[in-house]
Amino acid sequence: MLNQSYTKDMSVHFYKYQGAGNDFILLDNRSGAFNPEDTDTVRQWCDRRFGVGADGLMLLQNHADYDFEMVYYNADGNPGSMCGNGGRCIVAFAKHLNIIDSETNFLAVDGPHYAKITAEGNWVELQMIDVHALNRDGEDYVLNTGSPHYVQQVIGLDTKDVYQDGKQIRNQENYKTAGINVNFVEEHPDHLFVRTFERGVEDETYACGTGVTAVALAIAHTKGQQGKIETDIKVLGGRLKVQFEANGDNYSNIFLCGPAKRVFEGEI
């Protein structure tokens, strides 16, 4: 970290949040003191044996035109694309810091986002970017919901080797360089069950917000569903809900809804 106001031997106050088991380290960086260009530091903090342990790290920063700016880093220490559950957690964090009350407009790497949060501060509905293209790779879907996703329908997801199968798809020649998140989905009568291999973490995570969003759109497209749609999602870390409007191949007013909870805070 290169900013003169911070050196590696200093203690840093952090917050740990989780959204359906997707967990994050959050720093209040409104002072601009932290500049995590040292990927080794971020990677160590996210390490589950030698650091705090997290799927990623986020900075909450000031922005002249928005309530705040969200800056996200993957667990490998590199800058990340949009993280849906991370977005919901940073909204809860902003409420905890008294930056916002019941709603917010903030800036992320994929553009502006609107969100609503309950008075208790533990349930967030985050508006995602509109989607206008669902591409196919054989029988599977490839689409971008703020991050690139590969969606494959399967049977027997409970026992599937998501790490090995997801890693294989993520490292195919056409995806290897930029990377892609791989989502496996099994349809049930009242919900979709989703498991995800995430690039940047390079492992299965307990939830993926942009991933379940991609899955909900892909399944709606497969079924030819149109109009207002609400999809219940089960992930390893709990339950999420995706609401959206389908008009042909255009998907808008997409909201990722679910829990966002502060787990603990401390010094590192």
Short mmCIF file of C-alpha atoms in Angstrom, two decimals, residues 44-238:
data_model
loop_
_atom_site.label_atom_id
_atom_site.label_comp_id
_atom_site.label_asym_id
_atom_site.label_seq_id
_atom_site.Cartn_x
_atom_site.Cartn_y
_atom_site.Cartn_z
CA GLN A 44 -2.76 -12.10 2.69
CA TRP A 45 -5.67 -10.31 4.38
CA CYS A 46 -8.14 -12.46 2.43
CA ASP A 47 -6.27 -15.68 3.22
CA ARG A 48 -8.31 -17.92 5.54
CA ARG A 49 -5.27 -19.21 7.41
CA PHE A 50 -2.88 -16.25 7.51
CA GLY A 51 -5.28 -13.30 7.41
CA VAL A 52 -8.86 -12.30 8.17
CA GLY A 53 -10.31 -14.60 5.52
CA ALA A 54 -12.66 -13.38 2.78
CA ASP A 55 -13.81 -13.84 -0.80
CA GLY A 56 -12.75 -10.25 -1.49
CA LEU A 57 -11.88 -6.83 -0.07
CA MET A 58 -13.81 -3.59 -0.60
CA LEU A 59 -13.05 0.07 -0.06
CA LEU A 60 -15.86 2.52 0.61
CA GLN A 61 -14.71 5.85 -0.82
CA ASN A 62 -16.04 9.36 -1.30
CA HIS A 63 -17.41 10.41 -4.69
CA ALA A 64 -18.58 13.87 -5.68
CA ASP A 65 -21.64 12.65 -7.61
CA TYR A 66 -22.77 9.65 -5.53
CA ASP A 67 -23.31 8.68 -1.91
CA PHE A 68 -20.08 6.67 -2.11
CA GLU A 69 -17.88 4.64 -4.43
CA MET A 70 -17.34 0.88 -4.14
CA VAL A 71 -13.85 -0.37 -5.06
CA TYR A 72 -13.56 -4.16 -5.12
CA TYR A 73 -10.55 -6.49 -5.04
CA ASN A 74 -10.65 -10.24 -5.53
CA ALA A 75 -9.16 -12.59 -2.95
CA ASP A 76 -6.12 -12.99 -5.22
CA GLY A 77 -5.36 -9.28 -4.66
CA ASN A 78 -6.29 -8.08 -8.14
CA PRO A 79 -9.00 -5.51 -8.97
CA GLY A 80 -12.31 -7.27 -9.57
CA SER A 81 -15.40 -6.74 -11.68
CA MET A 82 -18.80 -6.12 -10.10
CA CYS A 83 -19.68 -8.26 -7.07
CA GLY A 84 -23.41 -8.40 -6.37
CA ASN A 85 -23.29 -9.71 -2.81
CA GLY A 86 -20.39 -7.38 -2.15
CA GLY A 87 -22.53 -4.52 -3.41
CA ARG A 88 -25.28 -5.48 -0.99
CA CYS A 89 -22.80 -5.72 1.89
CA ILE A 90 -21.24 -2.34 1.20
CA VAL A 91 -24.74 -0.78 1.24
CA ALA A 92 -25.24 -2.27 4.72
CA PHE A 93 -21.81 -0.95 5.67
CA ALA A 94 -22.72 2.54 4.42
CA LYS A 95 -25.85 2.46 6.59
CA HIS A 96 -23.78 1.37 9.58
CA LEU A 97 -21.51 4.38 8.98
CA ASN A 98 -24.59 6.67 8.78
CA ILE A 99 -23.76 7.65 5.20
CA ILE A 100 -27.19 6.52 3.97
CA ASP A 101 -30.59 5.73 5.47
CA SER A 102 -33.10 3.62 3.51
CA GLU A 103 -31.82 3.98 -0.06
CA THR A 104 -28.71 4.95 -1.95
CA ASN A 105 -27.10 5.65 -5.31
CA PHE A 106 -23.46 4.60 -5.45
CA LEU A 107 -20.79 4.00 -8.07
CA ALA A 108 -19.16 0.64 -8.78
CA VAL A 109 -16.78 -0.57 -11.47
CA ASP A 110 -19.66 -1.38 -13.85
CA GLY A 111 -21.41 1.97 -13.32
CA PRO A 112 -24.05 3.49 -11.02
CA HIS A 113 -26.24 1.32 -8.78
CA TYR A 114 -29.40 2.03 -6.82
CA ALA A 115 -30.22 0.06 -3.66
CA LYS A 116 -32.78 -0.12 -0.87
CA ILE A 117 -32.12 -1.33 2.67
CA THR A 118 -34.43 -2.19 5.56
CA ALA A 119 -34.55 -0.13 8.74
CA GLU A 120 -32.79 -2.97 10.57
CA GLY A 121 -29.98 -2.78 8.01
CA ASN A 122 -29.78 -6.50 7.26
CA TRP A 123 -31.75 -6.94 4.00
CA VAL A 124 -30.62 -5.18 0.82
CA GLU A 125 -32.22 -5.01 -2.63
CA LEU A 126 -29.57 -3.99 -5.16
CA GLN A 127 -30.34 -2.94 -8.71
CA MET A 128 -28.05 -4.62 -11.23
CA ILE A 129 -27.12 -3.50 -14.75
CA ASP A 130 -29.55 -4.19 -17.60
CA VAL A 131 -28.72 -7.19 -19.79
CA HIS A 132 -29.31 -7.18 -23.55
CA ALA A 133 -27.42 -10.25 -24.71
CA LEU A 134 -27.51 -13.91 -23.69
CA ASN A 135 -25.01 -15.89 -25.75
CA ARG A 136 -24.75 -19.65 -26.07
CA ASP A 137 -21.82 -22.04 -25.73
CA GLY A 138 -23.36 -25.27 -26.92
CA GLU A 139 -26.33 -25.89 -24.63
CA ASP A 140 -24.99 -23.51 -21.98
CA TYR A 141 -25.30 -19.72 -21.56
CA VAL A 142 -22.66 -17.01 -21.41
CA LEU A 143 -23.67 -13.53 -20.25
CA ASN A 144 -22.43 -10.49 -18.36
CA THR A 145 -24.36 -9.23 -15.33
CA GLY A 146 -21.57 -6.92 -14.16
CA SER A 147 -19.18 -9.87 -14.24
CA PRO A 148 -18.91 -12.58 -16.93
CA HIS A 149 -20.78 -15.80 -16.21
CA TYR A 150 -21.12 -19.28 -17.66
CA VAL A 151 -24.41 -21.03 -16.78
CA GLN A 152 -24.94 -24.80 -17.07
CA GLN A 153 -28.04 -26.75 -16.04
CA VAL A 154 -27.27 -30.03 -14.26
CA ILE A 155 -28.88 -32.85 -12.30
CA GLY A 156 -27.47 -34.01 -8.97
CA LEU A 157 -25.87 -30.70 -8.03
CA ASP A 158 -25.57 -31.74 -4.37
CA THR A 159 -22.84 -34.23 -5.24
CA LYS A 160 -21.23 -32.46 -8.19
CA ASP A 161 -17.49 -31.69 -8.02
CA VAL A 162 -17.95 -27.96 -8.57
CA TYR A 163 -14.29 -27.18 -7.95
CA GLN A 164 -12.91 -29.52 -10.61
CA ASP A 165 -15.71 -29.07 -13.16
CA GLY A 166 -15.83 -25.31 -12.69
CA LYS A 167 -12.06 -24.97 -12.87
CA GLN A 168 -12.00 -26.93 -16.14
CA ILE A 169 -14.55 -24.63 -17.81
CA ARG A 170 -12.97 -21.46 -16.37
CA ASN A 171 -9.60 -22.49 -17.86
CA GLN A 172 -10.84 -23.45 -21.33
CA GLU A 173 -8.81 -21.72 -24.04
CA ASN A 174 -11.58 -19.25 -24.93
CA TYR A 175 -12.08 -18.18 -21.29
CA LYS A 176 -8.66 -18.70 -19.71
CA THR A 177 -7.12 -15.27 -20.24
CA ALA A 178 -9.96 -13.04 -19.02
CA GLY A 179 -11.48 -15.70 -16.79
CA ILE A 180 -15.15 -16.51 -16.29
CA ASN A 181 -17.34 -17.42 -13.32
CA VAL A 182 -18.98 -20.83 -13.72
CA ASN A 183 -22.48 -21.42 -12.36
CA PHE A 184 -24.17 -24.81 -12.13
CA VAL A 185 -27.93 -24.75 -11.60
CA GLU A 186 -30.48 -27.42 -10.75
CA GLU A 187 -34.17 -26.60 -11.07
CA HIS A 188 -36.55 -27.46 -8.22
CA PRO A 189 -40.33 -26.86 -8.05
CA ASP A 190 -40.09 -23.75 -5.85
CA HIS A 191 -36.50 -22.55 -6.34
CA LEU A 192 -33.26 -22.84 -8.27
CA PHE A 193 -30.26 -24.41 -6.54
CA VAL A 194 -26.99 -22.76 -7.63
CA ARG A 195 -23.33 -23.50 -6.95
CA THR A 196 -20.54 -21.32 -8.33
CA PHE A 197 -16.83 -21.51 -9.11
CA GLU A 198 -15.51 -17.92 -8.97
CA ARG A 199 -12.57 -16.53 -10.89
CA GLY A 200 -10.28 -14.44 -8.69
CA VAL A 201 -11.11 -16.69 -5.75
CA GLU A 202 -10.33 -19.71 -7.96
CA ASP A 203 -12.57 -21.91 -5.87
CA GLU A 204 -16.21 -22.55 -5.08
CA THR A 205 -17.84 -19.82 -2.99
CA TYR A 206 -20.93 -20.05 -0.79
CA ALA A 207 -22.79 -17.56 -2.99
CA CYS A 208 -22.30 -15.30 -5.99
CA GLY A 209 -24.67 -12.38 -6.57
CA THR A 210 -23.92 -11.63 -10.20
CA GLY A 211 -23.92 -15.41 -10.71
CA VAL A 212 -27.42 -16.08 -9.39
CA THR A 213 -28.58 -13.07 -11.40
CA ALA A 214 -27.13 -14.63 -14.54
CA VAL A 215 -28.75 -17.97 -13.69
CA ALA A 216 -32.20 -16.41 -13.17
CA LEU A 217 -32.04 -14.68 -16.55
CA ALA A 218 -30.76 -17.79 -18.34
CA ILE A 219 -33.51 -20.01 -16.93
CA ALA A 220 -36.16 -17.41 -17.81
CA HIS A 221 -34.79 -17.32 -21.36
CA THR A 222 -34.84 -21.13 -21.56
CA LYS A 223 -38.50 -21.18 -20.49
CA GLY A 224 -39.48 -18.26 -22.72
CA GLN A 225 -40.75 -16.28 -19.72
CA GLN A 226 -41.71 -12.64 -20.24
CA GLY A 227 -42.91 -9.74 -18.09
CA LYS A 228 -42.22 -9.36 -14.38
CA ILE A 229 -40.43 -12.36 -12.91
CA GLU A 230 -39.30 -13.26 -9.40
CA THR A 231 -36.93 -16.17 -8.87
CA ASP A 232 -36.07 -17.78 -5.54
CA ILE A 233 -32.50 -19.02 -5.33
CA LYS A 234 -30.85 -21.43 -2.90
CA VAL A 235 -27.06 -21.25 -2.51
CA LEU A 236 -24.73 -22.97 -0.07
CA GLY A 237 -24.84 -19.91 2.19
CA GLY A 238 -28.59 -19.35 2.28
#
